[in-house]
mmCIF file of C-alpha atoms in Angstrom:
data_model
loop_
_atom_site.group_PDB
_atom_site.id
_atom_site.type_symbol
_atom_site.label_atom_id
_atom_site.label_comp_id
_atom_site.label_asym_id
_atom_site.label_seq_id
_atom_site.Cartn_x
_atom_site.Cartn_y
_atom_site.Cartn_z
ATOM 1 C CA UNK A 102 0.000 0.000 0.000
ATOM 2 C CA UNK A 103 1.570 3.590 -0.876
ATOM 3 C CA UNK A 104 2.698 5.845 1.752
ATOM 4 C CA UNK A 105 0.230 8.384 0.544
ATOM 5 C CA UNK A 106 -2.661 7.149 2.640
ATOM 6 C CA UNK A 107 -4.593 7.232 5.812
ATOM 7 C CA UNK A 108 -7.942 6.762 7.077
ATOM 8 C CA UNK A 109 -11.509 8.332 4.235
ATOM 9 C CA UNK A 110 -13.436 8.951 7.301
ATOM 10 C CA UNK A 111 -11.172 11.323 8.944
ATOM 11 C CA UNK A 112 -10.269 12.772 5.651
ATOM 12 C CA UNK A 113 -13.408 13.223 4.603
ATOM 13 C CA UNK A 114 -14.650 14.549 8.137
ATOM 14 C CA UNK A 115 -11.691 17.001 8.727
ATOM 15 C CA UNK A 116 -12.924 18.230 4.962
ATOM 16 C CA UNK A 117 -16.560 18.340 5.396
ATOM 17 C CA UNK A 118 -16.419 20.151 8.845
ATOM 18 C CA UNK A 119 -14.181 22.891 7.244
ATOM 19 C CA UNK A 120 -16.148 23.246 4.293
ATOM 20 C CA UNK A 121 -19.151 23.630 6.189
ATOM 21 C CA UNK A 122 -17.972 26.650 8.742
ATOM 22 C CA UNK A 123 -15.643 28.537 7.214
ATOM 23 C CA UNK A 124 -16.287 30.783 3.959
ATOM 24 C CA UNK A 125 -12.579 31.174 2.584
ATOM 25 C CA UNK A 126 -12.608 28.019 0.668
ATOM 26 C CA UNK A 127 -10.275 28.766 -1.543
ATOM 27 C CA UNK A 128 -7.233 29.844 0.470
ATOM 28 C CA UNK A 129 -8.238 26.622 2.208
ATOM 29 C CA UNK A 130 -8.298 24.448 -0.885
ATOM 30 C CA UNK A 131 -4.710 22.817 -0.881
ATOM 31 C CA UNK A 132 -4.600 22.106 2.804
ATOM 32 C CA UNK A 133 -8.011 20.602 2.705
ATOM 33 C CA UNK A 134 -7.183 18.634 -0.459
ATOM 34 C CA UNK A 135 -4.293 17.000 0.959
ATOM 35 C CA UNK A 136 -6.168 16.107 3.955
ATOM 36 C CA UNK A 137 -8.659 14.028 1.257
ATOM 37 C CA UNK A 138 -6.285 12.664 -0.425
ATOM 38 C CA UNK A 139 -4.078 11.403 2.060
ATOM 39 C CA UNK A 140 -7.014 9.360 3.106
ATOM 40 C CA UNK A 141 -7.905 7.775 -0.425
ATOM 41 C CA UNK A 142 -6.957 3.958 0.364
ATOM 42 C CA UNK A 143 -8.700 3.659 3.624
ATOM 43 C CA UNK A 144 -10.110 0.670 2.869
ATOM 44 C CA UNK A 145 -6.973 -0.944 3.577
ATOM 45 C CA UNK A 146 -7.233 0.272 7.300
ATOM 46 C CA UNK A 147 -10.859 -0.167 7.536
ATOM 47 C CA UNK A 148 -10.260 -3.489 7.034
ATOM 48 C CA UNK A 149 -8.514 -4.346 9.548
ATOM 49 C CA UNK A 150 -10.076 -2.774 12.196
ATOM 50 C CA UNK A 151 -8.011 -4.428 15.025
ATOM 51 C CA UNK A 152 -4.984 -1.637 14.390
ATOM 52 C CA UNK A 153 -4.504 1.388 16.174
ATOM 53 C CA UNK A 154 -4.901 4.055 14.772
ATOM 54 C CA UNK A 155 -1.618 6.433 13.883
ATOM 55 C CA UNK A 156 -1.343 10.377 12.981
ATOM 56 C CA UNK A 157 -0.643 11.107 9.477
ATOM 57 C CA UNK A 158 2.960 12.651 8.668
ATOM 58 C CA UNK A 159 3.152 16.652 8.329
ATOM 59 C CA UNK A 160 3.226 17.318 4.339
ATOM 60 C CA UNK A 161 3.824 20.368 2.514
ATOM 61 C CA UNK A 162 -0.332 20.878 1.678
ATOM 62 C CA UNK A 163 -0.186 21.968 -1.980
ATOM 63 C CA UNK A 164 3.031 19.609 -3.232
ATOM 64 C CA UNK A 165 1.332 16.733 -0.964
ATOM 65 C CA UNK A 166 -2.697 17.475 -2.855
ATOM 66 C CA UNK A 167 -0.896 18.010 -6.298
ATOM 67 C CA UNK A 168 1.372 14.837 -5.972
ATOM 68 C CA UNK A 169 -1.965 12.864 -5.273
ATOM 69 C CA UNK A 170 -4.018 13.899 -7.137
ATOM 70 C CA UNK A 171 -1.716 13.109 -10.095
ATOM 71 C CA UNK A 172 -1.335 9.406 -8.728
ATOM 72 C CA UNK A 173 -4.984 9.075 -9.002
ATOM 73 C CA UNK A 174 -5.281 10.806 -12.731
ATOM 74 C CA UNK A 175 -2.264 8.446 -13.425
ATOM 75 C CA UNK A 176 -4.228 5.361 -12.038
ATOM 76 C CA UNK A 177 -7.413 6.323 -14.461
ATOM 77 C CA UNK A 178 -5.111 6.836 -17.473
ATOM 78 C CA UNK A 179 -6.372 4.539 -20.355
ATOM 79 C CA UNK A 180 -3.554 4.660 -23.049
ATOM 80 C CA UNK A 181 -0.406 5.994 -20.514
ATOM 81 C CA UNK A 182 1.810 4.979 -23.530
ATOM 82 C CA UNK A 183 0.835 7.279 -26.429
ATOM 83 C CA UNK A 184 0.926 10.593 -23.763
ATOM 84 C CA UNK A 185 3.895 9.272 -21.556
ATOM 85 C CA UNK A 186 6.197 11.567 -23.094
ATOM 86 C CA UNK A 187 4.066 14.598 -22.466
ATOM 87 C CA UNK A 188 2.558 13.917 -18.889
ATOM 88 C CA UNK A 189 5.897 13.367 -17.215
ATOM 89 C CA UNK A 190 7.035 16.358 -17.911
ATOM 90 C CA UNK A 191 3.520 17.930 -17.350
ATOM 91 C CA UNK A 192 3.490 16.236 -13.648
ATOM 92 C CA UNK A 193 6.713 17.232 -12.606
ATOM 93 C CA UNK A 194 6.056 21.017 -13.536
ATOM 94 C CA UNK A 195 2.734 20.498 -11.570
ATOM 95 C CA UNK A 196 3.568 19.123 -8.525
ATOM 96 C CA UNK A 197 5.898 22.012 -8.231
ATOM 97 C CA UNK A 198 3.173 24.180 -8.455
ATOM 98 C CA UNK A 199 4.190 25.354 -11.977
ATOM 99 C CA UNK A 200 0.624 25.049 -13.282
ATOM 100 C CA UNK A 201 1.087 27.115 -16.648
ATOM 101 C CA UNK A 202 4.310 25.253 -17.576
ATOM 102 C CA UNK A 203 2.028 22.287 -17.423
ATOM 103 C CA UNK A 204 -0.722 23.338 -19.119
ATOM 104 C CA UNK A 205 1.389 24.699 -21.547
ATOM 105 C CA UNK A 206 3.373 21.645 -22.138
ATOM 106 C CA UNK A 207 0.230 19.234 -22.265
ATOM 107 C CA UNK A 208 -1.370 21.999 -24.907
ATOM 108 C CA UNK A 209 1.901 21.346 -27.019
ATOM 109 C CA UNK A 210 1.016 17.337 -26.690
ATOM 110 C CA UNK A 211 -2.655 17.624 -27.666
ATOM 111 C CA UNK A 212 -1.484 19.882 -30.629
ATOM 112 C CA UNK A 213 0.187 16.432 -32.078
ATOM 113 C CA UNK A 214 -2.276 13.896 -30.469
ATOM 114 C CA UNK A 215 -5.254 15.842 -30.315
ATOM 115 C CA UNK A 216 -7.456 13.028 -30.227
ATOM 116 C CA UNK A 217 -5.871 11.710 -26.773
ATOM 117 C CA UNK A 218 -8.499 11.680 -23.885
ATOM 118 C CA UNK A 219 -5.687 11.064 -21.521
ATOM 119 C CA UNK A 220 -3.877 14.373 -22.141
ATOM 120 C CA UNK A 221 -7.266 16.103 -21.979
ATOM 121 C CA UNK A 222 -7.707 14.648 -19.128
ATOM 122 C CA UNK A 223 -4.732 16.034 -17.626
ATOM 123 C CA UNK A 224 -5.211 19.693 -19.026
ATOM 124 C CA UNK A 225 -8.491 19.808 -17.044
ATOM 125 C CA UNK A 226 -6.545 18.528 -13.669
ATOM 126 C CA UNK A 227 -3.975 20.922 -13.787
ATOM 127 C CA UNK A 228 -6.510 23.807 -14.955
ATOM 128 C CA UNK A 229 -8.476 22.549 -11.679
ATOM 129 C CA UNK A 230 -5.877 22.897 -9.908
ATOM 130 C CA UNK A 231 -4.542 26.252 -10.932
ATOM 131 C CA UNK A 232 -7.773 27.826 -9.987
ATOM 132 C CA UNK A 233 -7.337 26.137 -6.228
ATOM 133 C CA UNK A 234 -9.627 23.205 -7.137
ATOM 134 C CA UNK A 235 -12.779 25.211 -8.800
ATOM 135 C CA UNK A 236 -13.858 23.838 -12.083
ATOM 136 C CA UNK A 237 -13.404 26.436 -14.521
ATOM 137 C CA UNK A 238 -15.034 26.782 -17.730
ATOM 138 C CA UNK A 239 -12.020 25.671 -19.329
ATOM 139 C CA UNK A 240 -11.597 22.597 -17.067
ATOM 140 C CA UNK A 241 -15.004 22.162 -17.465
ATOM 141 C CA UNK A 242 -14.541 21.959 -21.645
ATOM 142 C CA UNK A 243 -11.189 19.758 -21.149
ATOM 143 C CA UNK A 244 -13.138 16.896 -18.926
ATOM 144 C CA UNK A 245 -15.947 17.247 -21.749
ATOM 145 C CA UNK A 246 -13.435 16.756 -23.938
ATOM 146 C CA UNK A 247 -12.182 13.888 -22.838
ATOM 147 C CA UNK A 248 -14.976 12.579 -22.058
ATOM 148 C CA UNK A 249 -16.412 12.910 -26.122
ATOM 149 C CA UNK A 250 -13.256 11.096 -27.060
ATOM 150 C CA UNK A 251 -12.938 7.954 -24.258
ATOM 151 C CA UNK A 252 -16.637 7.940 -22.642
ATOM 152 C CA UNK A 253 -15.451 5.134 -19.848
ATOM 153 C CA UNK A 254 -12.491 7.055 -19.317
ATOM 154 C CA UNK A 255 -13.058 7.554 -15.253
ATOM 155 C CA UNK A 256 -10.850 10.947 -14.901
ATOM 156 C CA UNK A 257 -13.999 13.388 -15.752
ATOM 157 C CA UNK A 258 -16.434 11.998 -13.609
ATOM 158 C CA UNK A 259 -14.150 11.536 -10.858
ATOM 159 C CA UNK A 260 -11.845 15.224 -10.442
ATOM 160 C CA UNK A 261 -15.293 16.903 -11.422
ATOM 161 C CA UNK A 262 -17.090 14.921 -8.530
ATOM 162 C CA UNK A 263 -14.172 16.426 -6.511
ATOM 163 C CA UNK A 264 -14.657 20.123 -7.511
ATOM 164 C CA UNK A 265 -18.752 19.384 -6.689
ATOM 165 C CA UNK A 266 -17.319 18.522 -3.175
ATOM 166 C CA UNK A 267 -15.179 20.994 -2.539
ATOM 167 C CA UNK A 268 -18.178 23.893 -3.881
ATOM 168 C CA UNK A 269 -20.580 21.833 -1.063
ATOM 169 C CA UNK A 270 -22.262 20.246 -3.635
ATOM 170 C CA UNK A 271 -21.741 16.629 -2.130
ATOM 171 C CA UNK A 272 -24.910 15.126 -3.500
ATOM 172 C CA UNK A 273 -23.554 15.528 -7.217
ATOM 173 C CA UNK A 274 -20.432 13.778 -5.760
ATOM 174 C CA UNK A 275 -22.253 11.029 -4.688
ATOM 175 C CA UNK A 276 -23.765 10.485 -8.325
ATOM 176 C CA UNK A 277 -20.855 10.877 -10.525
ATOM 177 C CA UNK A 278 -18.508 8.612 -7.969
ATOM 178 C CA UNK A 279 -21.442 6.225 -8.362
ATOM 179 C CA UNK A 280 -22.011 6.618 -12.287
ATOM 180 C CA UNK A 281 -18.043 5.813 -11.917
ATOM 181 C CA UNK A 282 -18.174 2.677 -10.200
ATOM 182 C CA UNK A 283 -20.905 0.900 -12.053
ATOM 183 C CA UNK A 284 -18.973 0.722 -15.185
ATOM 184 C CA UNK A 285 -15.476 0.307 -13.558
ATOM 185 C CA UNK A 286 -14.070 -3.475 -13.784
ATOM 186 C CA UNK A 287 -13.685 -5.084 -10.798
ATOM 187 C CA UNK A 288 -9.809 -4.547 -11.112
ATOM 188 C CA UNK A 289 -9.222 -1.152 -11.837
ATOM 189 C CA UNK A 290 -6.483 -0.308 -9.425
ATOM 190 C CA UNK A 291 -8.116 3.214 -8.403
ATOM 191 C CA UNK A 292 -11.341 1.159 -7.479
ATOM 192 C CA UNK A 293 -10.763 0.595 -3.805
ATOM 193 C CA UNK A 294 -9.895 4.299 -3.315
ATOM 194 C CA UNK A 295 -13.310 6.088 -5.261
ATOM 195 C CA UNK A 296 -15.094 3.327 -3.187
ATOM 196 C CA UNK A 297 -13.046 4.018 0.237
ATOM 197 C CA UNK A 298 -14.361 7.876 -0.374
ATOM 198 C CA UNK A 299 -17.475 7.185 -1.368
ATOM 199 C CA UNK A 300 -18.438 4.863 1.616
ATOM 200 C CA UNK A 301 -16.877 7.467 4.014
ATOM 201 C CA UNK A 302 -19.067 10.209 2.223
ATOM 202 C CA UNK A 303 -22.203 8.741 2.682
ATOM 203 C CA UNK A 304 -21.824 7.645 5.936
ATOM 204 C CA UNK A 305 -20.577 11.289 7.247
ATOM 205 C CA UNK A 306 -23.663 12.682 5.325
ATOM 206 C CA UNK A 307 -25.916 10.262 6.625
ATOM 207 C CA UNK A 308 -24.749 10.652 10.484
ATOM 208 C CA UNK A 309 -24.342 14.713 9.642
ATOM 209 C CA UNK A 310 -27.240 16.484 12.335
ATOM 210 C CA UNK A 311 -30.441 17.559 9.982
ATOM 211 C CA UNK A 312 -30.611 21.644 10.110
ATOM 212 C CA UNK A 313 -33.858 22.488 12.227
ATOM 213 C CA UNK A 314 -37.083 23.186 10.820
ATOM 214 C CA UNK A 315 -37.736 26.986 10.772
ATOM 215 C CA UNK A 316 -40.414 28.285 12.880
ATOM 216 C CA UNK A 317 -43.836 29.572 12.299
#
């Protein structure tokens, strides 16, 4: 299991409760996105409930959210091969932070292979990311993109799921993680952790106090 992960619940939780009470999401976005992320495989501790439980390592927020969220884009890739020699490049100028070097250099890989879902797949990331996790209309129009050329391809669905969490939106998560993992084969290796989240999401939402009813 990669070093990368802790617990969904307390991801999502630490998350949810931020989200929920304080109003500057995003200066909050990296911090809060690495707290997510660092809880993606869960399932592995969840099932096994007899450990202890252990603190997650300090990590710098936005190299530590970037560096993840790559993994997981990496993970959905369909034809790695054919966009290798762009995204490396790409990944490394994003987990630096260097978001327009890798938009820039992805644009100069869809301008040869503009047919490639993966690399549009990986211009909407980074564009996501750039704009502290909001989907932009240009994200937005990459994921579509993508989406038009490799409809299984599980990238869209899942970063734009994401954004819909992180703009308190956490019903559409719910239905595009779903949407996800009813056509996903049993095998895909990013399986475990959309299903880790997803499980922790609905049972936060479902334990989450009901606002009261407003009186007459």
């Amino acid at each position: 299991m990669s070093g990368w992960i802790v617990m969904t619940g307390m991801g999502l939780a630490s998350a949810l409760a931020i989200l929920a009470f304080v109003q500057g999401r995003r200066q909050l976005w990296q911090p809060i996105m690495a707290t997510v992320i660092l809880a993606m495989a869960g399932y592995a501790w969840q099932g096994r409930p007899e450990l202890p439980s252990a603190p997650a390592q300090p990590i710098a927020a936005e190299q530590g959210a970037a560096e993840a969220l790559l993994k997981m884009r990496s993970d959905m890739d369909q034809n790695y091969g054919v966009a290798k020699m762009w995204l490396v490049t790409a990944d490394g100028f994003a987990r630096d932070g260097s978001y327009a070097a890798a938009s820039g250099y992805i644009q100069a890989g869809l301008r040869e292979h503009p047919e490639n879902a993966d690399l549009w797949s990986a211009l909407g990331l980074v564009l996501m990311l750039a704009a502290d996790g909001e989907l932009t209309p240009p994200a937005k129009l990459a994921f579509d993109k993508a989406r038009q050329l490799a409809p299984n391809l599980p990238a869209p669905d899942y970063f734009e799921g994401l954004a819909a969490l992180f703009d308190r939106k956490p019903d559409v998560t719910i239905g595009k993680w779903k949407q996800l993992l009813e056509r996903a084969t049993p095998n895909a290796k990013w399986r475990p952790a959309v299903e880790s989240q997803l499980s922790g999401l609905e049972s936060l939402l479902a334990g989450a106090p009901q606002a009261p009813a407003s009186q007459k």
